[in-house]
XYZ file of C-alpha atoms in Angstrom:
342
model
C 235.502 -37.151 202.675
C 233.288 -34.193 201.759
C 233.129 -33.021 205.398
C 236.926 -33.203 205.597
C 237.180 -31.152 202.391
C 234.797 -28.526 203.777
C 236.784 -28.271 207.018
C 240.050 -27.877 205.122
C 238.478 -25.276 202.843
C 237.104 -23.365 205.847
C 240.532 -23.308 207.532
C 242.244 -22.278 204.294
C 239.767 -19.463 203.630
C 240.018 -18.205 207.241
C 243.831 -18.082 207.100
C 243.712 -16.414 203.683
C 241.256 -13.821 204.998
C 243.477 -12.963 207.987
C 246.597 -12.747 205.812
C 244.804 -10.496 203.315
C 243.734 -8.044 206.025
C 247.256 -7.937 207.496
C 248.788 -7.505 204.040
C 246.443 -4.620 203.249
C 247.167 -2.894 206.547
C 250.937 -3.182 206.071
C 251.039 -1.968 202.442
C 250.974 1.729 201.649
C 252.910 4.887 200.860
C 253.914 5.485 204.495
C 257.087 3.646 205.570
C 255.596 1.217 208.100
C 256.997 -2.308 208.344
C 254.846 -5.431 208.529
C 256.089 -6.132 212.079
C 255.216 -2.605 213.200
C 251.729 -2.905 211.715
C 251.154 -6.209 213.555
C 252.463 -4.704 216.780
C 250.106 -1.712 216.507
C 247.076 -3.938 215.890
C 247.926 -6.288 218.772
C 248.469 -3.335 221.082
C 245.147 -1.732 220.134
C 242.944 -4.807 219.838
C 244.274 -7.044 222.630
C 245.517 -4.241 224.917
C 248.965 -5.861 225.084
C 251.706 -3.808 226.692
C 254.191 -4.229 223.841
C 257.366 -2.212 223.397
C 256.383 0.555 220.969
C 259.632 2.571 221.075
C 260.343 1.844 217.404
C 256.852 2.899 216.306
C 256.010 6.530 215.531
C 252.747 8.014 216.792
C 251.923 8.948 213.187
C 252.294 5.272 212.220
C 249.813 4.286 214.931
C 247.314 6.837 213.592
C 247.776 5.652 209.986
C 247.289 1.972 210.864
C 244.496 2.292 213.411
C 242.505 5.240 212.055
C 242.983 4.847 208.300
C 244.231 1.501 206.983
C 242.625 -0.962 209.406
C 239.050 0.420 209.294
C 239.441 0.811 205.526
C 240.435 -2.863 205.144
C 237.528 -3.986 207.334
C 235.107 -1.770 205.398
C 236.359 -3.248 202.116
C 235.834 -6.751 203.533
C 232.251 -6.123 204.651
C 231.294 -4.227 201.489
C 232.772 -6.942 199.266
C 231.097 -9.682 201.287
C 227.755 -7.866 201.247
C 227.765 -7.388 197.476
C 228.783 -11.027 196.944
C 225.929 -12.546 198.979
C 223.450 -10.160 197.354
C 224.699 -11.438 194.006
C 224.190 -15.042 195.164
C 220.625 -14.219 196.224
C 219.662 -12.524 192.955
C 221.209 -15.236 190.788
C 219.191 -17.840 192.698
C 215.884 -15.969 192.887
C 215.957 -14.819 189.259
C 217.635 -18.009 187.989
C 219.867 -15.675 186.001
C 223.674 -16.127 186.112
C 224.110 -12.514 184.959
C 222.205 -11.025 187.910
C 224.085 -8.761 190.310
C 223.153 -6.511 193.282
C 222.517 -3.517 191.009
C 220.084 -5.198 188.633
C 217.011 -3.563 190.218
C 218.238 0.014 189.928
C 219.666 0.299 193.449
C 222.984 1.685 192.177
C 221.247 4.281 189.985
C 219.101 5.377 192.926
C 222.153 5.708 195.148
C 224.039 7.618 192.454
C 221.111 10.015 191.997
C 220.960 10.669 195.746
C 224.709 11.278 195.896
C 224.579 13.546 192.841
C 221.812 15.624 194.429
C 223.974 15.988 197.547
C 227.060 17.000 195.545
C 225.286 19.433 193.192
C 223.226 21.100 195.937
C 226.295 21.274 198.232
C 224.238 20.150 201.212
C 226.204 20.106 204.461
C 224.787 18.047 207.315
C 225.645 14.826 209.097
C 223.855 12.062 210.977
C 225.591 9.385 213.077
C 228.926 10.498 211.642
C 227.753 10.158 208.013
C 227.735 13.111 205.622
C 224.841 14.318 203.487
C 226.038 12.468 200.373
C 226.038 9.061 202.099
C 222.618 9.662 203.655
C 221.042 10.824 200.373
C 222.632 7.891 198.531
C 221.062 5.459 201.014
C 217.656 7.141 200.636
C 217.969 7.066 196.841
C 218.913 3.375 196.784
C 216.063 2.228 199.022
C 213.611 4.548 197.259
C 214.466 3.135 193.834
C 213.831 -0.446 194.976
C 210.511 0.573 196.572
C 209.515 2.138 193.240
C 210.611 -0.898 191.189
C 208.850 -3.352 193.491
C 205.533 -1.478 193.458
C 205.586 -0.977 189.681
C 206.193 -4.716 189.224
C 203.311 -5.923 191.405
C 200.557 -7.761 189.584
C 197.841 -8.243 192.182
C 199.614 -9.802 195.152
C 202.377 -11.318 193.052
C 205.642 -9.925 191.718
C 206.631 -11.769 188.500
C 210.405 -12.112 188.185
C 210.535 -10.999 184.535
C 208.434 -7.911 185.274
C 210.698 -7.098 188.217
C 213.822 -7.319 186.067
C 212.335 -5.176 183.288
C 211.101 -2.578 185.800
C 214.555 -2.475 187.387
C 216.204 -1.863 184.024
C 213.656 0.825 183.074
C 213.894 2.706 186.383
C 217.678 2.374 186.346
C 217.862 3.942 182.881
C 215.487 6.746 183.875
C 217.522 7.560 186.997
C 220.763 7.418 184.980
C 219.269 9.949 182.555
C 218.388 12.224 185.491
C 221.980 11.944 186.753
C 223.369 12.796 183.300
C 221.099 15.848 183.122
C 222.319 17.067 186.521
C 225.941 16.484 185.495
C 225.479 18.880 182.555
C 224.848 21.732 184.999
C 227.202 20.538 187.773
C 230.332 22.479 188.664
C 231.801 19.596 190.673
C 231.740 17.067 187.822
C 234.975 15.325 188.866
C 233.562 14.529 192.301
C 230.391 12.982 190.844
C 232.349 10.829 188.391
C 234.778 9.703 191.111
C 231.857 8.729 193.376
C 230.198 6.653 190.661
C 233.452 4.688 190.227
C 233.591 3.696 193.890
C 236.314 4.367 196.437
C 237.308 3.661 200.039
C 239.388 6.823 200.243
C 238.920 8.873 203.443
C 236.586 6.246 204.924
C 236.898 5.626 208.656
C 235.312 3.854 211.620
C 232.075 5.866 211.164
C 231.419 4.411 207.718
C 232.392 0.931 208.949
C 229.856 1.152 211.785
C 227.197 2.096 209.216
C 227.849 -0.957 207.019
C 228.584 -3.721 209.575
C 225.070 -4.038 211.113
C 223.458 -4.259 207.659
C 226.096 -6.753 206.489
C 225.760 -9.067 209.502
C 221.959 -8.934 209.748
C 221.700 -9.288 205.975
C 223.983 -12.324 206.064
C 221.899 -13.925 208.829
C 218.614 -13.341 206.971
C 219.944 -14.563 203.618
C 221.597 -17.620 205.194
C 218.310 -18.501 206.914
C 216.746 -18.896 203.449
C 219.437 -21.262 202.113
C 217.112 -24.288 201.978
C 214.379 -22.362 200.139
C 216.905 -20.948 197.666
C 218.151 -24.472 196.914
C 214.583 -25.456 196.052
C 214.046 -22.265 193.991
C 216.761 -23.493 191.620
C 214.246 -26.128 190.482
C 211.905 -23.383 189.282
C 209.325 -21.152 190.944
C 206.359 -23.441 190.193
C 208.173 -26.536 191.475
C 209.278 -24.670 194.605
C 205.663 -23.635 195.294
C 204.526 -27.256 194.929
C 207.206 -28.307 197.428
C 205.833 -25.898 200.029
C 207.962 -22.781 199.518
C 206.060 -19.497 199.802
C 207.823 -17.997 196.797
C 206.284 -14.515 197.081
C 207.234 -14.242 200.743
C 210.742 -15.482 199.951
C 211.156 -12.934 197.139
C 209.972 -10.094 199.382
C 212.331 -11.196 202.139
C 215.314 -11.450 199.788
C 214.561 -8.234 197.889
C 214.102 -6.087 200.991
C 217.180 -7.539 202.699
C 219.480 -7.276 199.687
C 218.242 -3.770 198.887
C 219.060 -2.507 202.382
C 222.439 -4.273 202.432
C 223.383 -2.969 198.977
C 222.120 0.528 199.808
C 224.239 0.637 202.972
C 227.338 -0.500 201.078
C 226.894 1.781 198.068
C 226.008 4.826 200.171
C 229.463 4.930 201.802
C 231.685 3.679 198.966
C 229.979 4.581 195.711
C 229.232 2.069 192.946
C 231.672 -0.849 192.780
C 230.741 -3.234 190.011
C 231.276 -6.906 189.175
C 231.887 -8.171 192.749
C 228.354 -9.513 193.127
C 228.519 -10.993 189.629
C 231.831 -12.856 189.498
C 232.437 -13.982 193.102
C 229.392 -16.333 193.345
C 230.453 -18.074 190.114
C 234.038 -18.535 191.304
C 232.894 -19.884 194.679
C 230.483 -22.343 193.009
C 233.475 -24.005 191.348
C 234.782 -25.016 194.795
C 231.599 -25.493 196.842
C 228.944 -26.499 194.329
C 225.449 -24.957 194.133
C 224.304 -25.672 197.715
C 223.623 -22.372 199.463
C 224.653 -23.660 202.892
C 228.239 -23.408 201.584
C 227.786 -20.900 198.782
C 226.526 -18.045 200.976
C 229.250 -17.977 203.689
C 232.126 -18.694 201.301
C 230.892 -16.024 198.886
C 230.813 -13.509 201.739
C 234.417 -14.229 202.718
C 235.663 -14.491 199.121
C 233.943 -11.209 198.233
C 235.611 -9.541 201.200
C 239.059 -10.874 200.290
C 238.640 -9.845 196.652
C 237.576 -6.321 197.618
C 240.492 -5.863 200.043
C 242.991 -6.932 197.370
C 241.406 -4.626 194.775
C 241.433 -1.687 197.199
C 245.067 -2.357 198.128
C 245.965 -2.294 194.431
C 243.905 0.869 193.910
C 245.825 2.842 196.526
C 249.326 1.438 195.983
C 249.755 0.893 192.212
C 250.651 4.534 191.496
C 251.132 7.702 193.546
C 247.556 8.846 192.859
C 244.752 6.639 194.156
C 242.652 4.885 191.517
C 238.898 4.369 192.109
C 238.492 0.762 193.226
C 235.622 0.285 190.775
C 238.157 0.503 187.937
C 240.206 -2.344 189.436
C 237.161 -4.586 189.954
C 236.058 -3.844 186.379
C 239.477 -4.851 185.028
C 238.995 -8.269 186.631
C 235.234 -8.476 186.167
C 234.988 -7.390 182.528
C 236.854 -10.384 181.046
C 235.026 -12.743 183.412
C 231.688 -11.318 182.259
C 232.668 -12.054 178.644
C 233.554 -15.597 179.738
C 230.082 -15.998 181.304
C 228.443 -14.791 178.099
C 230.420 -17.322 176.063
C 229.570 -20.119 178.515
C 225.884 -19.231 178.347
C 226.017 -19.132 174.558
C 227.551 -22.619 174.412
C 225.217 -23.984 177.098
C 227.853 -24.071 179.850
C 225.631 -22.190 182.323
């Protein structure tokens, strides 16, 4: 019965994912019908010789060069943040943990702010200076947090969390100081709210390898993470090398989060709320929780981005949309924890 349920859920989620991508690609300011959007994608992806007389060349460019890579990028970024949230909530045994808890977002924001304020102009592999500096800042902040937290050869979870909060606050203060003297304040604020605007295939190619490799590494630890839910001491007694597992998870999630944040800016709440929603349907076992969280995170991000660019004439930062959904859910989690529901 359970296997049948899992198969039905997998089919349902797959169909929902496909429909969400197609919906996102078809919706927008430009007057492109759903049928035309499907026709363009089939023609480009499957090399079908379809009749394209009713499709403008500008419509092809909008679908293939703007909307489709943007939808895919939203999917992979959302999925990446969701599985990082799953990992942190399991490792730290903290339902409030999210991908930014160790100061990765603050490091990325500092790197991006440096790029914006200094007006650096260079590119690498199709990525601009801001994205590259954001990636360096994100990975650098985790390296700093991890080394500060080490006690001998061990990294206590509580020390790691406190170090992450402290470094995050310090980096946020540095960003605020730079913003005082910045001329391009609007650009910095917009970046810290997160957006998929003007993102293309180049940014997608940056994120996809990290997302897929990160998923594979995190999924390979699903058995150990199940055992970690029993407590770190119990897991060690059952043969889990907890320090090795923490290093593996921290390095992987840091790189995945850094890659995502460096091209989109800071998008909050995805890694916090999606794992909790998925647990309602799959239970706590990571063999189901990890893949379903990835897909659910991707679907959620696509829908939020579609709303962000189509609600009004001016595009809204997607981080505002995710916060509108995530804020009330966060309050719900706090109430559940207070009453012993978590």
